[in-house]
Amino acid sequence: MSALWSLCAGLLLLLLWVRHRGLEAVLVHHRWVFVCLFLLPLSILFDVYYQLRAWAVRRLHSAPRLHAQRVRHIQGQVREWKNEGSRRYMCTGRPGWLTVSLRVGKYKKVHKNIMINLMDVLEVDSERQVVRVEPLVTMGQLTAHLNPMGWTIPVVPELDDLTVGGLIMGTGIESSSHIYGLFQHTCVAYELVLADGSLVRCTPTENSDLFYAVPWSCGTLGFLVAAEIKMIPAKKYIKIHYEPVRGLQNICEKFTEESKKKENNFVEGLVYSLDEAVIMTGVLTDEAEQNKINRIGNYYKPWFFKHVEKYLKADRTGIEYIPSRHYYHRHTRSIFWELQDIIPFGNNPVFRYLFGWMVPPKISLLKLTQGEAIRKLYEQHHVVQDMLVPMKSLEKSIQTFHVDLNVYPLWLCPFILPNNPGMVHPKGNETELYVDIGAYGEPKRKQFEARASMRQMEKFVRSVHGFQMLYADCYMTREEFWDMFDGSLYHKLREQMNCKDAFPEVYDKICKAARH
């Protein structure tokens, strides 16, 4: 009883403090209070619900049987839109706050919302080494489903809540992408409901133009209802080699060298300052030295980027064996390093041992509760961007990031970019090695101004024939956007499939200069 009275007294004091400071001031300057007391418990409930649902679907084998019925319902909604006179654009009915993108899309308030409740793994075909999934299947859900069966997918983009649909309609990358390419390059088929309500399947040999135009189109060619993704055999561990490197030229040379080695199953770099980095390479294995196993995904373990930094501070190399699923989601608990700005003491051992099992808060809940004040604060004083540039421009790119943003750590992830048709491909006729440079955090550059600084960054990326990931804020004009991306196939298909009255152009959907 005394414990209950103490809890009530503590809550009363908290409410009085919030009333004194003002709710908005608390949410902006002491957001960790709200996150720890409300969002972390809510996030646990979200996870429990979706895990129970996935378990029930597997036990009842209901996903394949209900899939066709759900697709017919989507087709019916599209035909209803046509019968109503096609007066406004269509979009998915999934609320904007549920997406991992930090961008708040206001178009859902004025467009015709098509409800798409497709979130199940449909089939694991071991003979073809392909898994067929619905678009709202998450990376955490998919690896949990496949790993016990001895399978994984070649590219497992980092955060648990990233969905297959988002990774296809946008893009996705992981430290294995120097071998397999972007997430889209591991897909072998898409199924879409088009603007006329028809259901089509596309592959590299069947409806191939549509197959290559879908990635990066952000849902402006049709509604994705299923995808087939390659599988590869899973192994128990990733043998990781950590190597601190100093000097920008040395960093770029070492990273490029390791990215070209096909014997490295994984390559990743964390840049902690302009001339300090740790380059990590990994190899899949079933054998491990027991005293070197690091279950980095356990809730009480240090955040991965902080763990890696220890090798830099100690100026020593190291080898560890990380269980495969722990490795695939190694940045999830700290949302790369974004959580340190939300819960400053989140990596403290006391917090990790007592409350680490509740981390991270759902990004969707962070968006839902951020309010206008926090949204504007983040927009002006926070950067979340991924720029894809040719590997040969890496050194110049890091220097540009340092001058225009000065955000650290930077995430380096190499990927091979084949010369396929579509919005994103190399400038020449051959496959080229690229690198994703991820900047997440508060810029330390003096007089940082979001729009001006990001337009400067975008100009640089266009100049080296790079690309900007479309989940982030984009400040380009329409002409600049289509200078960065190849719209020839995309526009041709929008004309052929009568998409212009059904879906907005991708630029109008994602760029700040076009959004209302």
Coordinates of C-alpha atoms in Angstrom, one line a residue:
M1 CA 0.0 0.0 0.0
S2 CA 2.8 2.4 0.8
A3 CA 4.4 1.8 -2.6
L4 CA 1.0 2.7 -4.2
W5 CA 0.8 5.9 -2.2
S6 CA 4.4 6.7 -3.2
L7 CA 3.5 6.2 -6.9
C8 CA 0.4 8.4 -6.6
A9 CA 2.4 11.1 -4.9
G10 CA 5.1 10.9 -7.6
L11 CA 2.5 11.2 -10.4
L12 CA 0.8 14.1 -8.6
L13 CA 4.2 16.0 -8.3
L14 CA 4.9 15.2 -12.0
L15 CA 1.5 16.6 -13.1
L16 CA 2.1 19.8 -10.9
W17 CA 5.5 20.2 -12.5
V18 CA 4.0 19.8 -16.0
R19 CA 1.3 22.3 -15.2
H20 CA 3.9 24.8 -13.9
R21 CA 6.2 24.5 -16.9
G22 CA 3.5 24.0 -19.5
L23 CA 2.8 20.9 -21.5
E24 CA 4.4 22.2 -24.7
A25 CA 7.6 23.3 -22.9
V26 CA 7.9 19.8 -21.3
L27 CA 7.4 18.0 -24.6
V28 CA 10.0 20.2 -26.3
H29 CA 12.7 20.5 -23.7
H30 CA 12.1 17.4 -21.5
R31 CA 10.7 15.0 -24.0
W32 CA 12.3 12.1 -22.3
V33 CA 9.7 12.4 -19.5
F34 CA 6.8 11.8 -21.9
V35 CA 8.7 9.1 -23.8
C36 CA 9.7 7.1 -20.7
L37 CA 6.4 7.3 -18.9
F38 CA 4.0 6.9 -21.8
L39 CA 5.5 6.0 -25.2
L40 CA 7.8 3.2 -24.1
P41 CA 4.9 1.3 -22.4
L42 CA 2.7 2.0 -25.4
S43 CA 5.4 0.7 -27.7
I44 CA 5.6 -2.6 -25.7
L45 CA 1.8 -3.0 -26.2
F46 CA 2.1 -2.4 -29.9
D47 CA 4.8 -5.1 -30.2
V48 CA 2.9 -7.6 -28.1
Y49 CA -0.2 -7.1 -30.3
Y50 CA 1.6 -7.6 -33.6
Q51 CA 3.6 -10.6 -32.3
L52 CA 0.4 -12.3 -31.1
R53 CA -1.3 -11.5 -34.4
A54 CA 1.7 -13.0 -36.4
W55 CA 1.7 -16.1 -34.2
A56 CA -2.0 -16.6 -34.7
V57 CA -1.7 -16.2 -38.5
R58 CA 1.1 -18.8 -38.6
R59 CA -0.9 -21.2 -36.5
L60 CA -4.1 -20.9 -38.4
H61 CA -2.4 -20.7 -41.8
S62 CA -4.9 -18.0 -42.7
A63 CA -2.6 -15.6 -44.6
P64 CA -2.7 -17.2 -48.1
R65 CA -6.4 -17.9 -47.9
L66 CA -7.4 -14.4 -46.8
H67 CA -4.9 -12.6 -49.2
A68 CA -7.0 -13.0 -52.3
Q69 CA -10.1 -11.8 -50.5
R70 CA -8.3 -8.7 -49.2
V71 CA -6.9 -8.0 -52.7
R72 CA -10.4 -8.2 -54.1
H73 CA -11.5 -5.7 -51.5
I74 CA -8.7 -3.3 -52.6
Q75 CA -9.8 -3.7 -56.3
G76 CA -13.4 -2.9 -55.2
Q77 CA -12.3 0.3 -53.5
V78 CA -10.5 1.4 -56.7
R79 CA -13.5 0.6 -58.9
E80 CA -15.7 2.5 -56.5
W81 CA -13.3 5.5 -56.9
K82 CA -13.7 5.2 -60.7
N83 CA -17.5 5.1 -60.4
E84 CA -17.5 8.2 -58.2
G85 CA -15.9 10.1 -61.1
S86 CA -12.2 9.9 -60.2
R87 CA -12.4 13.4 -58.8
R88 CA -9.4 13.2 -56.6
Y89 CA -6.1 11.3 -56.3
M90 CA -5.9 8.0 -54.5
C91 CA -3.4 7.0 -51.8
T92 CA -3.1 4.2 -49.2
G93 CA -5.3 4.7 -46.1
R94 CA -2.5 3.9 -43.7
P95 CA -2.2 6.9 -41.4
G96 CA 0.9 9.0 -42.0
W97 CA 2.2 8.7 -38.5
L98 CA 2.5 5.0 -38.8
T99 CA 5.3 5.3 -41.4
V100 CA 9.0 5.3 -40.4
S101 CA 9.6 8.4 -42.5
L102 CA 9.8 11.5 -40.4
R103 CA 8.1 13.5 -43.1
V104 CA 4.4 14.3 -42.3
G105 CA 2.4 13.8 -45.5
K106 CA -0.7 16.0 -45.5
Y107 CA -2.0 14.7 -48.8
K108 CA -3.9 11.8 -47.0
K109 CA -6.4 14.4 -45.8
V110 CA -7.5 15.3 -49.3
H111 CA -6.9 12.2 -51.3
K112 CA -9.2 9.1 -51.6
N113 CA -7.9 6.7 -48.9
I114 CA -7.7 3.1 -50.1
M115 CA -7.5 0.7 -47.1
I116 CA -4.8 -1.9 -47.5
N117 CA -4.6 -4.3 -44.6
L118 CA -1.9 -6.6 -45.9
M119 CA 0.7 -7.5 -43.3
D120 CA 1.4 -11.2 -43.5
V121 CA 4.1 -13.6 -44.8
L122 CA 2.3 -15.6 -47.5
E123 CA 4.7 -18.3 -48.6
V124 CA 8.2 -19.6 -48.1
D125 CA 9.3 -21.5 -51.2
S126 CA 12.5 -23.3 -50.3
E127 CA 12.9 -24.8 -53.7
R128 CA 12.9 -21.5 -55.5
Q129 CA 14.5 -19.8 -52.6
V130 CA 11.9 -17.1 -52.6
V131 CA 9.6 -15.7 -49.9
R132 CA 6.3 -14.1 -50.9
V133 CA 5.0 -11.4 -48.6
E134 CA 2.4 -8.7 -48.2
P135 CA 3.6 -5.0 -48.3
L136 CA 3.2 -4.2 -44.6
V137 CA 5.4 -7.1 -43.4
T138 CA 8.2 -5.5 -41.4
M139 CA 11.9 -6.4 -41.3
G140 CA 11.6 -7.6 -37.7
Q141 CA 8.6 -9.8 -38.5
L142 CA 10.3 -11.2 -41.6
T143 CA 13.6 -12.2 -40.0
A144 CA 11.7 -13.7 -37.0
H145 CA 9.8 -15.8 -39.5
L146 CA 12.7 -16.9 -41.7
N147 CA 15.6 -17.3 -39.3
P148 CA 14.2 -20.3 -37.4
M149 CA 13.6 -22.0 -40.8
G150 CA 17.3 -21.5 -41.8
W151 CA 16.7 -18.7 -44.2
T152 CA 17.2 -14.9 -44.4
I153 CA 16.9 -12.3 -47.2
P154 CA 20.1 -10.9 -48.8
V155 CA 19.5 -7.3 -47.7
V156 CA 17.9 -6.7 -44.3
P157 CA 17.5 -2.9 -43.9
E158 CA 18.3 -1.9 -40.4
L159 CA 15.2 -0.9 -38.4
D160 CA 12.6 -3.5 -37.2
D161 CA 9.6 -1.4 -38.3
L162 CA 10.6 -0.8 -41.9
T163 CA 8.1 -2.5 -44.2
V164 CA 8.6 -4.4 -47.5
G165 CA 6.3 -1.9 -49.3
G166 CA 8.2 1.1 -48.0
L167 CA 11.5 -0.4 -49.0
I168 CA 10.3 -1.2 -52.5
M169 CA 8.3 2.0 -53.2
G170 CA 11.1 4.0 -51.5
T171 CA 14.4 2.1 -51.1
G172 CA 16.4 0.1 -48.6
I173 CA 20.0 -0.7 -48.0
E174 CA 22.2 -2.8 -45.6
S175 CA 25.8 -3.6 -45.1
S176 CA 25.5 -6.6 -47.5
S177 CA 24.4 -4.3 -50.4
H178 CA 27.9 -4.1 -51.9
I179 CA 27.2 -7.7 -53.1
Y180 CA 23.4 -7.7 -53.6
G181 CA 22.5 -4.0 -54.3
L182 CA 19.6 -2.1 -52.9
F183 CA 16.5 -3.9 -51.4
Q184 CA 14.7 -3.6 -54.8
H185 CA 17.5 -5.6 -56.5
T186 CA 16.7 -8.6 -54.3
C187 CA 13.1 -8.7 -55.4
V188 CA 12.0 -11.0 -58.2
A189 CA 8.3 -10.1 -58.6
Y190 CA 5.7 -7.5 -57.6
E191 CA 1.9 -7.7 -57.7
L192 CA 0.0 -4.4 -58.0
V193 CA -3.6 -3.2 -58.3
L194 CA -3.5 -0.5 -61.0
A195 CA -5.6 2.6 -61.5
D196 CA -8.3 0.7 -63.4
G197 CA -8.7 -1.9 -60.6
S198 CA -6.9 -4.7 -62.4
L199 CA -4.3 -6.9 -60.7
V200 CA -1.0 -7.4 -62.5
R201 CA 2.2 -9.3 -61.7
C202 CA 5.5 -8.0 -63.0
T203 CA 9.0 -9.6 -63.1
P204 CA 12.2 -8.8 -65.1
T205 CA 10.6 -10.8 -68.0
E206 CA 6.9 -10.2 -67.6
N207 CA 5.6 -6.6 -67.6
S208 CA 9.3 -5.7 -67.2
D209 CA 8.8 -1.9 -67.7
L210 CA 6.5 -1.8 -64.7
F211 CA 8.9 -4.0 -62.7
Y212 CA 11.7 -1.6 -63.1
A213 CA 9.6 1.5 -62.7
V214 CA 8.0 0.6 -59.4
P215 CA 11.0 1.1 -57.1
W216 CA 11.3 4.8 -55.9
S217 CA 7.9 5.6 -57.3
C218 CA 6.3 6.0 -53.8
G219 CA 3.0 4.4 -54.7
T220 CA 2.3 6.6 -57.7
L221 CA 2.0 3.8 -60.3
G222 CA -0.3 1.5 -58.4
F223 CA -1.0 -0.3 -55.0
L224 CA 1.6 -2.9 -54.1
V225 CA -0.2 -6.0 -52.7
A226 CA 2.5 -8.6 -52.7
A227 CA 6.2 -9.1 -53.4
E228 CA 8.6 -12.0 -54.0
I229 CA 12.0 -11.6 -52.4
K230 CA 15.1 -13.8 -52.8
M231 CA 16.2 -15.9 -49.9
I232 CA 19.7 -17.1 -48.9
P233 CA 20.7 -19.7 -46.3
A234 CA 21.1 -18.1 -42.8
K235 CA 24.0 -18.9 -40.6
K236 CA 24.2 -18.6 -36.8
Y237 CA 26.8 -15.8 -36.5
I238 CA 28.4 -12.8 -38.2
K239 CA 32.1 -12.7 -37.5
I240 CA 32.9 -9.0 -37.2
H241 CA 36.3 -7.3 -37.6
Y242 CA 36.6 -3.8 -36.2
E243 CA 39.4 -1.6 -37.4
P244 CA 39.8 2.0 -36.4
V245 CA 41.2 4.3 -39.1
R246 CA 42.5 7.8 -38.9
G247 CA 42.9 10.4 -41.6
L248 CA 40.2 11.1 -44.2
Q249 CA 42.1 9.8 -47.1
N250 CA 43.0 6.6 -45.3
I251 CA 39.3 6.1 -44.2
C252 CA 38.1 6.4 -47.8
E253 CA 40.8 4.2 -49.2
K254 CA 40.2 1.5 -46.6
F255 CA 36.5 1.6 -46.9
T256 CA 36.6 1.4 -50.7
E257 CA 39.1 -1.5 -50.6
E258 CA 36.9 -3.6 -48.2
S259 CA 33.8 -2.8 -50.2
K260 CA 35.3 -4.3 -53.3
K261 CA 36.1 -7.6 -51.5
K262 CA 33.3 -10.1 -52.3
E263 CA 34.6 -12.4 -49.5
N264 CA 33.3 -9.8 -47.1
N265 CA 29.6 -10.5 -46.6
F266 CA 29.1 -7.2 -44.8
V267 CA 30.9 -3.9 -44.9
E268 CA 30.0 -0.8 -42.8
G269 CA 31.7 2.3 -41.6
L270 CA 31.0 4.7 -38.7
V271 CA 32.7 8.1 -39.1
Y272 CA 33.0 9.8 -35.7
S273 CA 34.8 13.0 -36.9
L274 CA 36.3 14.3 -40.1
D275 CA 39.4 12.1 -39.7
E276 CA 38.3 9.3 -37.4
A277 CA 36.3 6.2 -38.2
V278 CA 35.8 2.5 -37.5
I279 CA 35.5 0.2 -40.6
M280 CA 33.7 -3.1 -39.9
T281 CA 33.7 -6.2 -42.1
G282 CA 31.7 -9.3 -41.5
V283 CA 31.6 -12.9 -42.6
L284 CA 28.7 -15.4 -42.1
T285 CA 29.6 -18.4 -40.1
D286 CA 28.1 -21.3 -38.1
E287 CA 31.2 -21.6 -35.8
A288 CA 32.2 -19.1 -33.1
E289 CA 34.8 -18.7 -30.3
Q290 CA 32.6 -18.9 -27.3
N291 CA 34.5 -16.2 -25.4
K292 CA 34.1 -13.7 -28.3
I293 CA 30.3 -14.0 -28.8
N294 CA 28.6 -10.7 -28.3
R295 CA 24.8 -10.8 -28.1
I296 CA 24.6 -7.1 -28.9
G297 CA 20.8 -7.2 -29.3
N298 CA 20.2 -8.0 -25.6
Y299 CA 18.4 -5.1 -23.9
Y300 CA 21.1 -4.5 -21.3
K301 CA 23.9 -4.3 -23.8
P302 CA 25.5 -0.9 -24.8
W303 CA 24.1 0.7 -27.9
F304 CA 26.0 -0.6 -30.9
F305 CA 27.5 2.7 -32.1
K306 CA 28.8 3.4 -28.6
H307 CA 30.3 -0.2 -28.5
V308 CA 32.0 0.4 -31.8
E309 CA 33.4 3.7 -30.6
K310 CA 35.4 1.9 -27.8
Y311 CA 37.6 0.4 -30.5
L312 CA 38.4 3.9 -31.8
K313 CA 39.1 5.3 -28.3
A314 CA 41.3 2.3 -27.4
D315 CA 42.9 2.5 -30.9
R316 CA 42.8 -1.3 -31.3
T317 CA 41.3 -3.8 -33.7
G318 CA 39.0 -6.5 -32.6
I319 CA 37.0 -9.6 -33.6
E320 CA 33.6 -10.6 -32.3
Y321 CA 30.9 -13.1 -33.2
I322 CA 27.4 -11.5 -33.2
P323 CA 24.3 -13.8 -33.6
S324 CA 22.9 -13.1 -37.0
R325 CA 19.5 -11.6 -36.0
H326 CA 21.2 -9.4 -33.4
Y327 CA 23.5 -8.1 -36.2
Y328 CA 20.7 -7.5 -38.7
H329 CA 19.0 -5.2 -36.1
R330 CA 22.1 -3.9 -34.3
H331 CA 21.1 -0.2 -34.7
T332 CA 17.4 -0.7 -33.8
R333 CA 17.6 -0.2 -30.1
S334 CA 19.2 3.2 -30.4
I335 CA 17.5 4.1 -33.7
F336 CA 21.1 4.4 -35.0
W337 CA 22.0 7.3 -32.6
E338 CA 18.8 9.3 -32.7
L339 CA 17.7 8.0 -29.3
Q340 CA 20.5 9.8 -27.5
D341 CA 18.8 13.1 -28.4
I342 CA 15.4 11.9 -27.0
I343 CA 16.6 10.0 -23.9
P344 CA 20.1 11.5 -23.1
F345 CA 20.8 8.9 -20.4
G346 CA 19.5 5.9 -22.5
N347 CA 22.9 4.2 -22.8
N348 CA 23.6 4.5 -19.0
P349 CA 24.0 1.0 -17.6
V350 CA 21.4 1.6 -14.9
F351 CA 18.8 2.7 -17.4
R352 CA 19.7 -0.2 -19.8
Y353 CA 19.4 -2.9 -17.1
L354 CA 16.1 -1.5 -15.6
F355 CA 14.3 -0.2 -18.7
G356 CA 16.3 -1.2 -21.7
W357 CA 13.8 -4.0 -22.5
M358 CA 11.3 -1.3 -23.4
V359 CA 13.5 0.5 -25.9
P360 CA 13.2 1.8 -28.5
P361 CA 9.9 3.8 -28.6
K362 CA 8.0 3.3 -31.8
I363 CA 9.0 5.9 -34.4
S364 CA 5.3 6.1 -35.4
L365 CA 4.3 7.0 -31.8
L366 CA 7.1 9.6 -31.6
K367 CA 5.6 11.2 -34.8
L368 CA 2.0 11.0 -33.5
T369 CA 2.8 12.8 -30.3
Q370 CA 5.4 15.3 -31.5
G371 CA 3.1 18.3 -31.9
E372 CA 3.7 21.3 -34.2
A373 CA 6.3 22.9 -31.9
I374 CA 8.6 19.8 -31.9
R375 CA 8.0 19.2 -35.6
K376 CA 9.2 22.7 -36.5
L377 CA 12.1 22.4 -34.0
Y378 CA 13.2 19.2 -35.7
E379 CA 12.8 20.6 -39.2
Q380 CA 15.0 23.6 -38.5
H381 CA 17.6 22.0 -36.1
H382 CA 17.7 18.4 -36.9
V383 CA 18.8 16.4 -39.9
V384 CA 17.8 12.9 -41.0
Q385 CA 19.2 12.3 -44.5
D386 CA 20.7 9.5 -46.6
M387 CA 22.6 10.6 -49.7
L388 CA 23.8 7.9 -52.2
V389 CA 26.9 8.9 -54.1
P390 CA 29.5 7.1 -56.3
M391 CA 32.3 5.6 -54.2
K392 CA 34.8 7.5 -56.2
S393 CA 33.3 10.7 -54.7
L394 CA 33.4 9.5 -51.1
E395 CA 36.2 11.8 -49.8
K396 CA 34.7 14.9 -51.4
S397 CA 31.3 13.9 -50.1
I398 CA 32.4 13.6 -46.5
Q399 CA 34.1 16.9 -46.7
T400 CA 30.9 18.5 -48.0
F401 CA 28.8 16.9 -45.2
H402 CA 31.3 18.3 -42.7
V403 CA 31.1 21.8 -44.1
D404 CA 27.4 22.0 -44.7
L405 CA 26.1 19.9 -41.7
N406 CA 28.9 18.9 -39.3
V407 CA 26.8 16.0 -38.0
Y408 CA 28.5 12.9 -36.5
P409 CA 28.6 10.0 -36.5
L410 CA 28.1 9.4 -40.2
W411 CA 26.9 6.0 -41.4
L412 CA 28.7 4.6 -44.5
C413 CA 27.1 1.7 -46.3
P414 CA 28.4 0.5 -49.7
F415 CA 26.2 -0.8 -52.5
I416 CA 26.4 -2.0 -56.0
L417 CA 24.2 -0.1 -58.4
P418 CA 23.4 -2.1 -61.6
N419 CA 22.5 -0.3 -64.9
N420 CA 18.9 -1.3 -64.9
P421 CA 16.0 0.8 -66.3
G422 CA 14.2 3.0 -63.8
M423 CA 14.6 6.2 -61.7
V424 CA 18.0 5.3 -60.2
H425 CA 21.0 3.9 -62.1
P426 CA 24.6 4.8 -62.8
K427 CA 25.5 7.6 -65.2
G428 CA 27.4 5.2 -67.5
N429 CA 26.4 1.9 -69.0
E430 CA 28.0 -0.3 -66.4
T431 CA 27.3 -1.4 -62.8
E432 CA 29.0 1.0 -60.4
L433 CA 30.0 0.9 -56.7
Y434 CA 28.1 3.6 -54.6
V435 CA 28.0 4.4 -51.0
D436 CA 25.1 5.6 -48.7
I437 CA 26.2 8.4 -46.4
G438 CA 23.7 8.7 -43.6
A439 CA 23.5 11.9 -41.4
Y440 CA 21.2 11.7 -38.4
G441 CA 21.3 14.3 -35.6
E442 CA 21.7 18.0 -34.8
P443 CA 24.0 19.9 -37.1
K444 CA 26.9 21.6 -35.3
R445 CA 27.6 24.0 -38.2
K446 CA 27.2 27.6 -37.1
Q447 CA 24.3 29.5 -38.8
F448 CA 22.8 26.2 -40.0
E449 CA 19.6 26.9 -41.9
A450 CA 17.7 23.8 -43.0
R451 CA 16.4 24.8 -46.4
A452 CA 19.6 26.6 -47.5
S453 CA 22.0 24.0 -46.2
M454 CA 20.0 21.1 -47.6
R455 CA 19.6 22.7 -51.0
Q456 CA 23.4 23.1 -51.0
M457 CA 23.8 19.4 -50.2
E458 CA 21.3 18.4 -52.9
K459 CA 23.1 20.5 -55.5
F460 CA 26.4 18.7 -54.6
V461 CA 24.8 15.2 -54.8
R462 CA 23.4 16.1 -58.2
S463 CA 26.8 17.2 -59.4
V464 CA 28.4 13.8 -58.7
H465 CA 25.4 11.9 -60.1
G466 CA 24.1 10.8 -56.7
F467 CA 20.6 10.4 -55.3
Q468 CA 18.7 11.4 -52.2
M469 CA 16.6 8.9 -50.4
L470 CA 13.0 10.0 -50.6
Y471 CA 11.9 9.3 -47.1
A472 CA 13.6 12.5 -45.9
D473 CA 12.9 16.2 -46.5
C474 CA 13.6 17.2 -50.1
Y475 CA 13.9 20.9 -51.0
M476 CA 14.6 20.5 -54.8
T477 CA 12.5 22.2 -57.5
R478 CA 10.7 19.9 -60.0
E479 CA 13.5 20.6 -62.6
E480 CA 16.2 19.8 -60.1
F481 CA 14.4 16.6 -59.0
W482 CA 14.2 15.2 -62.5
D483 CA 17.8 16.2 -63.1
M484 CA 18.7 13.9 -60.2
F485 CA 16.4 11.0 -61.1
D486 CA 15.7 9.5 -64.5
G487 CA 12.0 10.0 -65.1
S488 CA 11.8 8.7 -68.7
L489 CA 10.4 5.2 -68.0
Y490 CA 8.3 6.5 -65.0
H491 CA 6.5 9.2 -67.0
K492 CA 6.0 6.8 -70.0
L493 CA 4.2 4.3 -67.8
R494 CA 2.1 7.0 -66.0
E495 CA 0.9 8.0 -69.4
Q496 CA 0.2 4.5 -70.6
M497 CA -1.5 3.3 -67.5
N498 CA -3.7 6.4 -67.0
C499 CA -2.0 7.2 -63.7
K500 CA -2.1 11.0 -64.0
D501 CA -5.7 11.2 -62.8
A502 CA -5.3 8.5 -60.2
F503 CA -2.0 9.2 -58.4
P504 CA 0.1 12.4 -57.8
E505 CA 3.5 12.6 -59.4
V506 CA 6.2 11.3 -57.1
Y507 CA 7.7 14.9 -56.8
D508 CA 4.3 16.3 -55.7
K509 CA 4.1 13.6 -53.1
I510 CA 7.4 14.0 -51.4
C511 CA 9.1 17.4 -52.1
K512 CA 8.6 20.3 -49.7
A513 CA 8.3 22.8 -52.6
A514 CA 5.2 20.9 -53.9
R515 CA 3.5 19.7 -50.7
H516 CA 0.7 21.7 -49.2

